[in-house]
N, CA, C and O atoms as a CHARMM CRD file, in Angstrom:
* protein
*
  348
    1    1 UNK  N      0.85400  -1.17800   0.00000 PROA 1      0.00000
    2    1 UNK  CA     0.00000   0.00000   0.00000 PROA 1      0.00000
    3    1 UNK  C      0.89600   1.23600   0.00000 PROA 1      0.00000
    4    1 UNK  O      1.77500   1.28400   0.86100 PROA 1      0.00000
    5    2 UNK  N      0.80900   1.93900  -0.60800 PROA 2      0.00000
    6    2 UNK  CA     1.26500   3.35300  -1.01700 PROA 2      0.00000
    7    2 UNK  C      1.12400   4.23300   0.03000 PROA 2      0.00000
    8    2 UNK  O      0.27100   3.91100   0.85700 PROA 2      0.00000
    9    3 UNK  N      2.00200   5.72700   0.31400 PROA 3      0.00000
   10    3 UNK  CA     1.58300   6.19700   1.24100 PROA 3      0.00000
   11    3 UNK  C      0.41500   6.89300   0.74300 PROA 3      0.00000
   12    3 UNK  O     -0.06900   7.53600   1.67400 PROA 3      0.00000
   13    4 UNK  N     -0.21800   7.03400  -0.28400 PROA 4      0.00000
   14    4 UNK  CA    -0.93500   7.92500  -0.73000 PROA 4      0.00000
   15    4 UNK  C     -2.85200   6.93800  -0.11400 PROA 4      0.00000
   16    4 UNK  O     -3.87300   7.50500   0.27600 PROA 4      0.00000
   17    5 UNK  N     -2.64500   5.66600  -0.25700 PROA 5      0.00000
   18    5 UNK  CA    -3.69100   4.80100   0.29200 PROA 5      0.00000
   19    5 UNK  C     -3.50300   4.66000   1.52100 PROA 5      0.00000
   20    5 UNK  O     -4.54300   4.39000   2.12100 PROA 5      0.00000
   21    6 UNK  N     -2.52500   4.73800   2.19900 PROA 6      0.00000
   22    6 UNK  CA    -2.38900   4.93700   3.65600 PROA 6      0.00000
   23    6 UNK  C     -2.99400   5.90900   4.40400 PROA 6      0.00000
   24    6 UNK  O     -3.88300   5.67700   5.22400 PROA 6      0.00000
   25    7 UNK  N     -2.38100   7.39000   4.05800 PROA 7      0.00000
   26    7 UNK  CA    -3.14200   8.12100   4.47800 PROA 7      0.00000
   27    7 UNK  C     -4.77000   8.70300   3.99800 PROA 7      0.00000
   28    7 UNK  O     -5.29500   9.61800   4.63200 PROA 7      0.00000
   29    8 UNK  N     -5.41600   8.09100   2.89100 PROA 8      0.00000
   30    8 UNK  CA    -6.72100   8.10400   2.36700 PROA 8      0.00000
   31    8 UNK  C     -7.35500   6.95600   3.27800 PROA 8      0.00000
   32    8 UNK  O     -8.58500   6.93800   3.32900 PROA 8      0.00000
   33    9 UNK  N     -6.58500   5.91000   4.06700 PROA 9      0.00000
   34    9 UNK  CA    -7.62500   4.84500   4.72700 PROA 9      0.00000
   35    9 UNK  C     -6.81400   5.53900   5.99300 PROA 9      0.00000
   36    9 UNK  O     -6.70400   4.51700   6.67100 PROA 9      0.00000
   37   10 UNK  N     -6.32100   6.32300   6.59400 PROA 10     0.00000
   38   10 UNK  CA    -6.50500   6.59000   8.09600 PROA 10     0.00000
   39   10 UNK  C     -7.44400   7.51100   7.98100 PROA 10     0.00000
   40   10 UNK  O     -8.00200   7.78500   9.04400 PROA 10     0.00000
   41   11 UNK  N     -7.90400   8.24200   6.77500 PROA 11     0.00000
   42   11 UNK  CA    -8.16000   9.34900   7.05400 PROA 11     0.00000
   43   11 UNK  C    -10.04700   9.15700   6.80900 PROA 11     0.00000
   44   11 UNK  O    -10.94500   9.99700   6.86800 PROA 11     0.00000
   45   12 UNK  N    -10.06300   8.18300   6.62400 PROA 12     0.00000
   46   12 UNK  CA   -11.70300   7.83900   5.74600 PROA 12     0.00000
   47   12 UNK  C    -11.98600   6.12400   6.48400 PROA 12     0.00000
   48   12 UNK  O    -12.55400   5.18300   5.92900 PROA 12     0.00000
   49   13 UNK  N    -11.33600   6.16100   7.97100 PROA 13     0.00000
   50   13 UNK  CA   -11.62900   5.03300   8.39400 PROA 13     0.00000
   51   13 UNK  C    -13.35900   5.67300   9.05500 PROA 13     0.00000
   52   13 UNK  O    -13.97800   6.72900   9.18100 PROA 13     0.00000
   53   14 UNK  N    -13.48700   4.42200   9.27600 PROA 14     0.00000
   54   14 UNK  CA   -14.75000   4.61000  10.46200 PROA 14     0.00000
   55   14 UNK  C    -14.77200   5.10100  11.72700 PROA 14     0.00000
   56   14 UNK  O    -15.89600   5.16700  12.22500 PROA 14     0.00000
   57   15 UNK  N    -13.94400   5.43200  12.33300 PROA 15     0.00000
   58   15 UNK  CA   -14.20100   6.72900  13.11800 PROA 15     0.00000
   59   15 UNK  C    -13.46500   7.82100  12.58400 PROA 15     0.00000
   60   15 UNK  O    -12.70300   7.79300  11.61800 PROA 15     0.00000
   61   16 UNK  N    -13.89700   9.20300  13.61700 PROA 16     0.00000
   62   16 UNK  CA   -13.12600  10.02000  12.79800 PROA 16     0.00000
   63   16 UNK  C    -11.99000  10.55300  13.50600 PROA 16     0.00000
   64   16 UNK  O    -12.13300  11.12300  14.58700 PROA 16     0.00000
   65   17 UNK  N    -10.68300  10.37100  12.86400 PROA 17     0.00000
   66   17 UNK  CA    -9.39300  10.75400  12.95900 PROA 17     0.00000
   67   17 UNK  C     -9.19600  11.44700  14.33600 PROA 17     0.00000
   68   17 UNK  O    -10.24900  12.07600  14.43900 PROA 17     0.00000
   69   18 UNK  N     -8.58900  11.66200  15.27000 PROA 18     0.00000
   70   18 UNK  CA    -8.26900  13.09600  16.33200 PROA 18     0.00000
   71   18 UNK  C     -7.08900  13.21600  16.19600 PROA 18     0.00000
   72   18 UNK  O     -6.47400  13.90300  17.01100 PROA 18     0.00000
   73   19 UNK  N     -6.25800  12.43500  14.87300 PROA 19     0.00000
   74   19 UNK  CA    -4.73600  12.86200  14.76200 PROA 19     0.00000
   75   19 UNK  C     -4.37600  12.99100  13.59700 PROA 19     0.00000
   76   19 UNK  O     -3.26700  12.62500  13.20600 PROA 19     0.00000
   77   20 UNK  N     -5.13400  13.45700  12.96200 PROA 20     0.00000
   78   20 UNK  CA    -4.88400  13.72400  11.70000 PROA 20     0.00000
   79   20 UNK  C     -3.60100  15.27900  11.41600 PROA 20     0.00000
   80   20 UNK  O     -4.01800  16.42800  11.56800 PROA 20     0.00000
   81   21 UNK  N     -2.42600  15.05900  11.09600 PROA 21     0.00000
   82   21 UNK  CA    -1.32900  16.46600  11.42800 PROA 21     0.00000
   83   21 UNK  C     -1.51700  17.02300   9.84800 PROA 21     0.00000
   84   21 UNK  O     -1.62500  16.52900   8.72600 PROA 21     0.00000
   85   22 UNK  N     -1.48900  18.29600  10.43300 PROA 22     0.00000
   86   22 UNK  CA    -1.20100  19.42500   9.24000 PROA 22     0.00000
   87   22 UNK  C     -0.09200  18.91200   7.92800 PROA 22     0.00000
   88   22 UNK  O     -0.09900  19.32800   6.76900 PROA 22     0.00000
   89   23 UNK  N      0.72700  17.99800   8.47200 PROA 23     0.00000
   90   23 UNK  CA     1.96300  17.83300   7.73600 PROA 23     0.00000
   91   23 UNK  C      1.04300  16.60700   6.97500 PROA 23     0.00000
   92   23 UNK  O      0.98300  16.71600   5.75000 PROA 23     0.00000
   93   24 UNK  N      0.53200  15.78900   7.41100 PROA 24     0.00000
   94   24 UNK  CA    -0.02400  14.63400   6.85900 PROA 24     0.00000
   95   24 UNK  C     -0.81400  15.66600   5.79100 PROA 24     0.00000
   96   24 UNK  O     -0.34600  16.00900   4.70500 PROA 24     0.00000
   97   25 UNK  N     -1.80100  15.98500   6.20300 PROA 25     0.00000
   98   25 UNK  CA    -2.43800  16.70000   4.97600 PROA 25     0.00000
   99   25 UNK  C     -1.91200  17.67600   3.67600 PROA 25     0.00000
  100   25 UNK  O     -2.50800  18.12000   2.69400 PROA 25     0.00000
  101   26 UNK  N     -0.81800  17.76600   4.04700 PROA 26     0.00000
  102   26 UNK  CA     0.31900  18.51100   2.96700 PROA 26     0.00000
  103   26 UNK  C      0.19000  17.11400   2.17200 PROA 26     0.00000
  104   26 UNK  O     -0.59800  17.09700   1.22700 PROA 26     0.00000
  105   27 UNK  N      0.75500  16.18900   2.41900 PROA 27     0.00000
  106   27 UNK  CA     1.35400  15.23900   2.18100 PROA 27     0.00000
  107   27 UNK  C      0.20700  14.47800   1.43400 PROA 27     0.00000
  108   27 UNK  O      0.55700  14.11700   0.31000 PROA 27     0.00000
  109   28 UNK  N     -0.57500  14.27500   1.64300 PROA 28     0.00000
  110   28 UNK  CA    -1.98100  13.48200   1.00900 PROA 28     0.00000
  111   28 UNK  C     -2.39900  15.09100   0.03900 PROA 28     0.00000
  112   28 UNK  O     -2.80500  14.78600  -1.08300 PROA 28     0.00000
  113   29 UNK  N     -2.38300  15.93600   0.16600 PROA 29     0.00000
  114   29 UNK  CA    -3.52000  16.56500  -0.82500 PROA 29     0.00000
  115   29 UNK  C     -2.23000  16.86300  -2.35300 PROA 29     0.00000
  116   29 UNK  O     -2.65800  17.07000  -3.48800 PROA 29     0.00000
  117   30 UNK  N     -0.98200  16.82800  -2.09000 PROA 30     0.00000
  118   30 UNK  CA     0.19800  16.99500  -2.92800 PROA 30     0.00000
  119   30 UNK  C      0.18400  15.30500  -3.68000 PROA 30     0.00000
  120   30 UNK  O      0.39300  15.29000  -4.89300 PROA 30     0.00000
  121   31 UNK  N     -0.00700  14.20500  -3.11700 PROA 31     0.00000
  122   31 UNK  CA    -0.59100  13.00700  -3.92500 PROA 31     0.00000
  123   31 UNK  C     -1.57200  12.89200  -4.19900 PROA 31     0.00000
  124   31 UNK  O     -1.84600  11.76300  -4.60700 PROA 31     0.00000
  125   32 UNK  N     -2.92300  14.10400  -4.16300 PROA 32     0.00000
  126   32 UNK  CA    -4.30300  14.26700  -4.44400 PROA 32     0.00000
  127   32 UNK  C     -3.94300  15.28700  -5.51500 PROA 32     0.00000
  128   32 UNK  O     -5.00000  15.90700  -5.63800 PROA 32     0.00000
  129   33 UNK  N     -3.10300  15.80000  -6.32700 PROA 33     0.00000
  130   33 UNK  CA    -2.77200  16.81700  -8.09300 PROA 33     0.00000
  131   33 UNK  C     -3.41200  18.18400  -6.94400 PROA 33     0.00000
  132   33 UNK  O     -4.09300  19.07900  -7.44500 PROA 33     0.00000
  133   34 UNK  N     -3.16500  18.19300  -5.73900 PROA 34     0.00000
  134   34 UNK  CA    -3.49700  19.62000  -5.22200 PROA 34     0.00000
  135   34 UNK  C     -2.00500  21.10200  -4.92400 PROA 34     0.00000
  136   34 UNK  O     -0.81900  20.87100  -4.69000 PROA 34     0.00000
  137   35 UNK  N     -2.42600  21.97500  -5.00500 PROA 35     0.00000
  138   35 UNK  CA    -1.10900  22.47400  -4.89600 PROA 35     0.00000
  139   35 UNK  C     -1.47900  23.59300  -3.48800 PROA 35     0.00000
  140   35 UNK  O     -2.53600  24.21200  -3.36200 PROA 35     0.00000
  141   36 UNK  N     -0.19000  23.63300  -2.43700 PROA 36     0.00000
  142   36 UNK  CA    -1.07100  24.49300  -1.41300 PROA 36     0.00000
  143   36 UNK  C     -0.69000  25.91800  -1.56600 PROA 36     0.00000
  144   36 UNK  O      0.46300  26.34200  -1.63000 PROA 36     0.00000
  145   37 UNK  N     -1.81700  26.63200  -1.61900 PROA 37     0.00000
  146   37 UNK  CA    -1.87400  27.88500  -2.00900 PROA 37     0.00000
  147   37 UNK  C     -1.07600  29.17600  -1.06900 PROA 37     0.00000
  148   37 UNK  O     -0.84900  28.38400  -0.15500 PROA 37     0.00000
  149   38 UNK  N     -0.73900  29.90900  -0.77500 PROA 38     0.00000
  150   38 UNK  CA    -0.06500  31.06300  -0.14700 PROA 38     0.00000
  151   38 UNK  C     -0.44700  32.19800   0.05600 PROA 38     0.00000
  152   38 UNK  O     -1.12500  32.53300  -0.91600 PROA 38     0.00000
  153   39 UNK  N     -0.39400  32.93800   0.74000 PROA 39     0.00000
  154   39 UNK  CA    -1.15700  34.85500   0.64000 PROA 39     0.00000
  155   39 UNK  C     -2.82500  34.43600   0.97800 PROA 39     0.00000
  156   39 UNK  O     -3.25300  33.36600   0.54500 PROA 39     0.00000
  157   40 UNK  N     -3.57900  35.21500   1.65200 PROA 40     0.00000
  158   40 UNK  CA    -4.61400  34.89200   2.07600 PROA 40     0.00000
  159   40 UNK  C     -4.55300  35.93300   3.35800 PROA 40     0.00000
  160   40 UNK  O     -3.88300  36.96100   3.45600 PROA 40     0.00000
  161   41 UNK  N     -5.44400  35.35400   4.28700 PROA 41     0.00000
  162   41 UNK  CA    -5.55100  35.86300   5.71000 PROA 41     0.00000
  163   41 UNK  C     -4.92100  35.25300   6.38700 PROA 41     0.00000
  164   41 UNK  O     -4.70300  34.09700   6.02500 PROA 41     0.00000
  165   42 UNK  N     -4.45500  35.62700   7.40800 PROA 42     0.00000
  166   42 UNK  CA    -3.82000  34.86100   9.03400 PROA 42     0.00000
  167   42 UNK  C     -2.95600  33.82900   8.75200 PROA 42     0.00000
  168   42 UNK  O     -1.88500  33.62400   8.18000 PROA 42     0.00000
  169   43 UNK  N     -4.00600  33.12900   9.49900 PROA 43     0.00000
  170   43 UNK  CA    -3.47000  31.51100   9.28600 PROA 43     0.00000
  171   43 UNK  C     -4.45800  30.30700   8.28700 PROA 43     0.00000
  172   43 UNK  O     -4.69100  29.09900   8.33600 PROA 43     0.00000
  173   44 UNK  N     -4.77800  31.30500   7.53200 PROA 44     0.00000
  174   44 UNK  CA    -5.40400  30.60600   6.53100 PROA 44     0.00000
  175   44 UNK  C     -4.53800  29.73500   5.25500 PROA 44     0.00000
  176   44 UNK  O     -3.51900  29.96000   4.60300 PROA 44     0.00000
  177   45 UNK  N     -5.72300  28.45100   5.32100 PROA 45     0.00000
  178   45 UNK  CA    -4.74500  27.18800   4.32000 PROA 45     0.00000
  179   45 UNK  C     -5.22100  27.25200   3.49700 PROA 45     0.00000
  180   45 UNK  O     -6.40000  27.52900   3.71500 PROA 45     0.00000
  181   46 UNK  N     -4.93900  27.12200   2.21800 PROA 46     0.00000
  182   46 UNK  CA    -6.04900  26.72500   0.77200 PROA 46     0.00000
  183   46 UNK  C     -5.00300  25.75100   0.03400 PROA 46     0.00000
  184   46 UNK  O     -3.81800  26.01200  -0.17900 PROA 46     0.00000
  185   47 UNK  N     -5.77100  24.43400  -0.35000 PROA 47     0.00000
  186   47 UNK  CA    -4.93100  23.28200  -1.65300 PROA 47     0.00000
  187   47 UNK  C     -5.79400  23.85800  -2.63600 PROA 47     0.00000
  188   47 UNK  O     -6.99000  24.01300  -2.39000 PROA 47     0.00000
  189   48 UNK  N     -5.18600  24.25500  -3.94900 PROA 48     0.00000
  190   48 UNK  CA    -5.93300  24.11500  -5.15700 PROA 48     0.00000
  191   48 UNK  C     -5.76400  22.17000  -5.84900 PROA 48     0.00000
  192   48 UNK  O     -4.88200  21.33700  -5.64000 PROA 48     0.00000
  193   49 UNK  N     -7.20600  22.08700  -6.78400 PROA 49     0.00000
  194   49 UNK  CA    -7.04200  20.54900  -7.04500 PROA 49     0.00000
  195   49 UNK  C     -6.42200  20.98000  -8.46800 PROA 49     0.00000
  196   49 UNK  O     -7.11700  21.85600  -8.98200 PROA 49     0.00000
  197   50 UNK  N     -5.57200  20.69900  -9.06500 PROA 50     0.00000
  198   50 UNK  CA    -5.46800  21.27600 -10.38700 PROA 50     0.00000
  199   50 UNK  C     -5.94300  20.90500 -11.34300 PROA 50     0.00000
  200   50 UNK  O     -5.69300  21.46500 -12.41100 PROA 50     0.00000
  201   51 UNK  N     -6.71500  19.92300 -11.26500 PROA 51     0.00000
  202   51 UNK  CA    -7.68700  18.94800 -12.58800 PROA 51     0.00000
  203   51 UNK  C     -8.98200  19.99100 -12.37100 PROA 51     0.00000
  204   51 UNK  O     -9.32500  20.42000 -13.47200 PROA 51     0.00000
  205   52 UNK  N     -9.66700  20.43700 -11.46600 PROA 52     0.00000
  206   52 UNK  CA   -10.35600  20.58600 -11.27200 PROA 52     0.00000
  207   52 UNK  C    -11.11700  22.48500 -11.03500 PROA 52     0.00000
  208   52 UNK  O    -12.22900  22.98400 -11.20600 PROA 52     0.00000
  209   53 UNK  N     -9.62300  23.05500 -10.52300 PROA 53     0.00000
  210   53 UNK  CA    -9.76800  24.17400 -10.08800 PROA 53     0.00000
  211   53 UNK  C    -10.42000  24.87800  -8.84800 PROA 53     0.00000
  212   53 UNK  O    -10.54700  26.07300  -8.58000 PROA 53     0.00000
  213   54 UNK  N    -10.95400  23.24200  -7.89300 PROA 54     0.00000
  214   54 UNK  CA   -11.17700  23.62800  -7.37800 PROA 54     0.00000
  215   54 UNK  C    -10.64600  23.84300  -5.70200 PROA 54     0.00000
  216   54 UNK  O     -9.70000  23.35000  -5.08800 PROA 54     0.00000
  217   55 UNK  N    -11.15500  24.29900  -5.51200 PROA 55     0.00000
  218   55 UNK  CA    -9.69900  25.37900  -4.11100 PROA 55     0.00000
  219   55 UNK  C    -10.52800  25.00800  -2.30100 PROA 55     0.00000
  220   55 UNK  O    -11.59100  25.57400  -2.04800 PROA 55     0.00000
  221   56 UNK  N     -9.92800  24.11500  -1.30600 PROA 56     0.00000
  222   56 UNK  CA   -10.60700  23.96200  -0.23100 PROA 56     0.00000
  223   56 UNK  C     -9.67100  25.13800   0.79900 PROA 56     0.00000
  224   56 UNK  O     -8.45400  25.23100   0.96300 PROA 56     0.00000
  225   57 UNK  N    -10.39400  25.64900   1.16600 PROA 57     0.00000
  226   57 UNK  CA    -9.67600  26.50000   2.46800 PROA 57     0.00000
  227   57 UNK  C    -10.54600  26.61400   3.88500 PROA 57     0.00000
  228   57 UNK  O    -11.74200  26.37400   4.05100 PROA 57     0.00000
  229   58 UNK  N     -9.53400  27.06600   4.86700 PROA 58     0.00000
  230   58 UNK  CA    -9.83700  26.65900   6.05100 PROA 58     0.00000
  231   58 UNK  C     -8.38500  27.80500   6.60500 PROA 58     0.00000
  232   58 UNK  O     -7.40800  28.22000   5.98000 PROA 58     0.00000
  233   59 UNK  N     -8.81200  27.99900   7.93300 PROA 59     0.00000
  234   59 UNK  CA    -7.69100  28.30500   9.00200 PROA 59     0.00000
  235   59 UNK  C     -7.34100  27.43000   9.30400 PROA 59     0.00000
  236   59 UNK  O     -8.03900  26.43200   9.48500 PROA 59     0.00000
  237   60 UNK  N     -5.69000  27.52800   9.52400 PROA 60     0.00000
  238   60 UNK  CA    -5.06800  26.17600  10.24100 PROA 60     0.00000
  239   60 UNK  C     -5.02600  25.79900  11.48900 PROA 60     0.00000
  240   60 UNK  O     -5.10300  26.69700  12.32800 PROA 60     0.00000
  241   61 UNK  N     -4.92200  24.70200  11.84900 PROA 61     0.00000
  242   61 UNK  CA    -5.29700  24.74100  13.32300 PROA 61     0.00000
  243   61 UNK  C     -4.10000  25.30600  13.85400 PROA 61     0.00000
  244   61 UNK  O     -3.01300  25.49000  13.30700 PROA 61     0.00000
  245   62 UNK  N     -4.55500  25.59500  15.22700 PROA 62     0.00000
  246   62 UNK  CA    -3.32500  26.33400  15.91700 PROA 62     0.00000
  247   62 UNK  C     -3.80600  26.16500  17.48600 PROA 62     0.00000
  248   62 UNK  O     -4.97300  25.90600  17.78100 PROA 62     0.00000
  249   63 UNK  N     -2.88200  26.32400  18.33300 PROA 63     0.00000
  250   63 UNK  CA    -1.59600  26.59800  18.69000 PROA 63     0.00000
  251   63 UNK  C     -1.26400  24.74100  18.04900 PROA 63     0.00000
  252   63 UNK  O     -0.33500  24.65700  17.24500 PROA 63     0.00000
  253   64 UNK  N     -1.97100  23.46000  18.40100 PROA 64     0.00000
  254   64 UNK  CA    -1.84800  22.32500  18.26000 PROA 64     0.00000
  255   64 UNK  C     -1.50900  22.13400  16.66600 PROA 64     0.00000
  256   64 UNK  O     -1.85500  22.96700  15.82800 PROA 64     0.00000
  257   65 UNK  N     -0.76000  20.88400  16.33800 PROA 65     0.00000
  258   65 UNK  CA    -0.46400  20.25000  14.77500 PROA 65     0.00000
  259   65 UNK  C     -2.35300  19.19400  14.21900 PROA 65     0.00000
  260   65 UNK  O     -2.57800  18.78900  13.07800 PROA 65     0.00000
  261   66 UNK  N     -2.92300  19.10200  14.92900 PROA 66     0.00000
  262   66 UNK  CA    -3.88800  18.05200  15.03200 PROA 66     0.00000
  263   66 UNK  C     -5.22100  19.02700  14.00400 PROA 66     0.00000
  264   66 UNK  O     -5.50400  20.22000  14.10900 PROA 66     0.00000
  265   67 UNK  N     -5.80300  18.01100  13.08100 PROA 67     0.00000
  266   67 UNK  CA    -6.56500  18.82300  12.72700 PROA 67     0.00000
  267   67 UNK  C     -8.09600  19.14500  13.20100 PROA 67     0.00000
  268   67 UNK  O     -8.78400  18.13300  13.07200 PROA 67     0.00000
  269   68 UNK  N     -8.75200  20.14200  13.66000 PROA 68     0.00000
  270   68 UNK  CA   -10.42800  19.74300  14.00300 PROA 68     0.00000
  271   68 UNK  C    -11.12800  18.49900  13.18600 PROA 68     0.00000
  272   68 UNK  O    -10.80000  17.92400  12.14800 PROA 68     0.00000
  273   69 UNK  N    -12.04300  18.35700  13.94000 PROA 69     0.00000
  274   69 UNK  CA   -13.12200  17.38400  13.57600 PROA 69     0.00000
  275   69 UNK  C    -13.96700  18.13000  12.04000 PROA 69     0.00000
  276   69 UNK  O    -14.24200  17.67800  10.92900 PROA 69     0.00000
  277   70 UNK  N    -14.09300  19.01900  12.49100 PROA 70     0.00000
  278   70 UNK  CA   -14.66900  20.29500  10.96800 PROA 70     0.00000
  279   70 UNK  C    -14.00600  19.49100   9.99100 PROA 70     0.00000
  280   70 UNK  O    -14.37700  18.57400   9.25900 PROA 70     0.00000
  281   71 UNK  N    -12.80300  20.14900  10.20000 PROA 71     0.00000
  282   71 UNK  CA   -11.55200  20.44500   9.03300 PROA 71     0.00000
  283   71 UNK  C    -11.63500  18.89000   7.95600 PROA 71     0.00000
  284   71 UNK  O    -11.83900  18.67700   6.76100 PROA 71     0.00000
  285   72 UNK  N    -11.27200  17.82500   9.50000 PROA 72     0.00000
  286   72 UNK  CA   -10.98700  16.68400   8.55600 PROA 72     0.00000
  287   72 UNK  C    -12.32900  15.80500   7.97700 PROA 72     0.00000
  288   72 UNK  O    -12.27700  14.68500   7.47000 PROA 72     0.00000
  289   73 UNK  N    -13.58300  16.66400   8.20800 PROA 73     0.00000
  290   73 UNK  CA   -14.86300  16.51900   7.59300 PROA 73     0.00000
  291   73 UNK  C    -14.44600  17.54600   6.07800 PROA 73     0.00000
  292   73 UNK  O    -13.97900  16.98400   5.08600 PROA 73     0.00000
  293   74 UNK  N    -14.63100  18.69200   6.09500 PROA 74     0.00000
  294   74 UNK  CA   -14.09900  19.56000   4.72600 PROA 74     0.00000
  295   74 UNK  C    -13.22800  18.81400   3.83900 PROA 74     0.00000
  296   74 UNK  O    -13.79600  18.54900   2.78000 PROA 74     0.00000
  297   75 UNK  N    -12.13400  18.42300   3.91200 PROA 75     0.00000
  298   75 UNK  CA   -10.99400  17.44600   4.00800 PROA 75     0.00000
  299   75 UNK  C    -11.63600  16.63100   2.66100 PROA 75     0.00000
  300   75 UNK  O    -11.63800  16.71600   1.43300 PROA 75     0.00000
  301   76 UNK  N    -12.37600  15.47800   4.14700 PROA 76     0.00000
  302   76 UNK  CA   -13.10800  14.22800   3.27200 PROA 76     0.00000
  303   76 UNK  C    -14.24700  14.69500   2.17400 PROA 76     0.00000
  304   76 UNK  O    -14.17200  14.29100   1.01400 PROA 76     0.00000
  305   77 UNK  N    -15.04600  15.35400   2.50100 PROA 77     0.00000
  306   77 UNK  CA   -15.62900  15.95800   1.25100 PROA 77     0.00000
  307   77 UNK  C    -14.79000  16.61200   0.00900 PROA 77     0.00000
  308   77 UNK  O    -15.04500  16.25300  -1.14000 PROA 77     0.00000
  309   78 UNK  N    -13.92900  17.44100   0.24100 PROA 78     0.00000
  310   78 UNK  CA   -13.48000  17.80200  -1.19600 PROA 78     0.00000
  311   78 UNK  C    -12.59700  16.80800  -1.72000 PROA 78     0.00000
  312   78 UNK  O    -11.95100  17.33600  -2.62500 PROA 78     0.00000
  313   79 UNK  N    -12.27500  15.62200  -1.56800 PROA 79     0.00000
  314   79 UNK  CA   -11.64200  14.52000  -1.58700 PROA 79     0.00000
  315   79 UNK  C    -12.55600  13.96500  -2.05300 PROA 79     0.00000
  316   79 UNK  O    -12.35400  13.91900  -3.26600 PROA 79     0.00000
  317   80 UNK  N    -13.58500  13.44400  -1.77800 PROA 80     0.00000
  318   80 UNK  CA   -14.58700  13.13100  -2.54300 PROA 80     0.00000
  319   80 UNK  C    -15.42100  13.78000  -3.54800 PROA 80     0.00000
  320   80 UNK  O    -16.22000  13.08200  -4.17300 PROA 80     0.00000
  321   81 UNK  N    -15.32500  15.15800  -3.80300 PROA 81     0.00000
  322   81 UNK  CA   -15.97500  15.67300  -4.52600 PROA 81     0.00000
  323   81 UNK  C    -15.37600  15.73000  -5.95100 PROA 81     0.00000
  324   81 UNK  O    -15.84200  15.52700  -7.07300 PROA 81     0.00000
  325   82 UNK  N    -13.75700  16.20500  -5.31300 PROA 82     0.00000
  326   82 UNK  CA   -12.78300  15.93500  -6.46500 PROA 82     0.00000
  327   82 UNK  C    -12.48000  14.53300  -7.13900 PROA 82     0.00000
  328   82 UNK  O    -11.63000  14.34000  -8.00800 PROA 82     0.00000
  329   83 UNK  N    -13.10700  13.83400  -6.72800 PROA 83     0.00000
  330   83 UNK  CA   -12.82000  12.19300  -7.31100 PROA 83     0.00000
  331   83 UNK  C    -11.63900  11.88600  -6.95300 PROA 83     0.00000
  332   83 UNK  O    -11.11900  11.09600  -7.74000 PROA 83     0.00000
  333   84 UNK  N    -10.83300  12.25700  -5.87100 PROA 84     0.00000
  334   84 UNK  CA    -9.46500  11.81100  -5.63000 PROA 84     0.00000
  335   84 UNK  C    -10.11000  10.74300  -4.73600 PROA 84     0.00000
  336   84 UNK  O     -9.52300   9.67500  -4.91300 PROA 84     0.00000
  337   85 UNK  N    -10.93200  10.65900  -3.99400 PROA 85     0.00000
  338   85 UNK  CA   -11.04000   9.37700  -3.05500 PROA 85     0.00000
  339   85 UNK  C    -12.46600   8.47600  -4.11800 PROA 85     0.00000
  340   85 UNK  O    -13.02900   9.00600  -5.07600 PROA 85     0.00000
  341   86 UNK  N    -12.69300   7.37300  -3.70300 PROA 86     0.00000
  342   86 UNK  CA   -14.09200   6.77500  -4.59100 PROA 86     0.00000
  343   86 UNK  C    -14.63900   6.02200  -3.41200 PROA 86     0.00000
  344   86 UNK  O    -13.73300   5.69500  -2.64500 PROA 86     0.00000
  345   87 UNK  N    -15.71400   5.68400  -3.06600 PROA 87     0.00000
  346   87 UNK  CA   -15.89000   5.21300  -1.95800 PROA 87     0.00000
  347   87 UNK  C    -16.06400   3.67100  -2.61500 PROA 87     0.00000
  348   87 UNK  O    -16.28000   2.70700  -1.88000 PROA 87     0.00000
């Protein structure tokens, strides 16, 4: 298994994640054709999908590496929306 199916089945298991790290999600949305975007507000994140154009953003979590329960819901939806995951 690839790391790219690794982190798509920790991340889309049956419960939901409470350790899902910022770095992991670099890492899965860059093997998802996403590119992470720069300039924005604060601590705001955006991946563009590049097949697609389409762009997920969010604030990053902070002070912690761990992502919200939100986030890694947003996450799994544009992952699915983009056809990078198939159920």
């Amino acid at each position: 298994m690839g790391k790219k199916e690794k982190l798509l089945a920790k991340l889309f298991s049956n419960k939901l994640p409470r350790d899902f790290t910022k770095q992991e999600l670099d890492t899965l949305m860059q093997l998802c054709n996403c590119e992470k975007q720069y300039g924005g507000r604060g601590s705001s994140v955006a991946y563009g999908h590049t097949p697609t154009g389409r762009v997920l953003q969010f604030d990053a979590p902070h002070p912690g590496n761990e992502l919200y329960p939100y986030q890694v819901k947003m996450v799994k939806n544009f992952l699915i929306d983009t056809k990078e995951y198939k159920r």
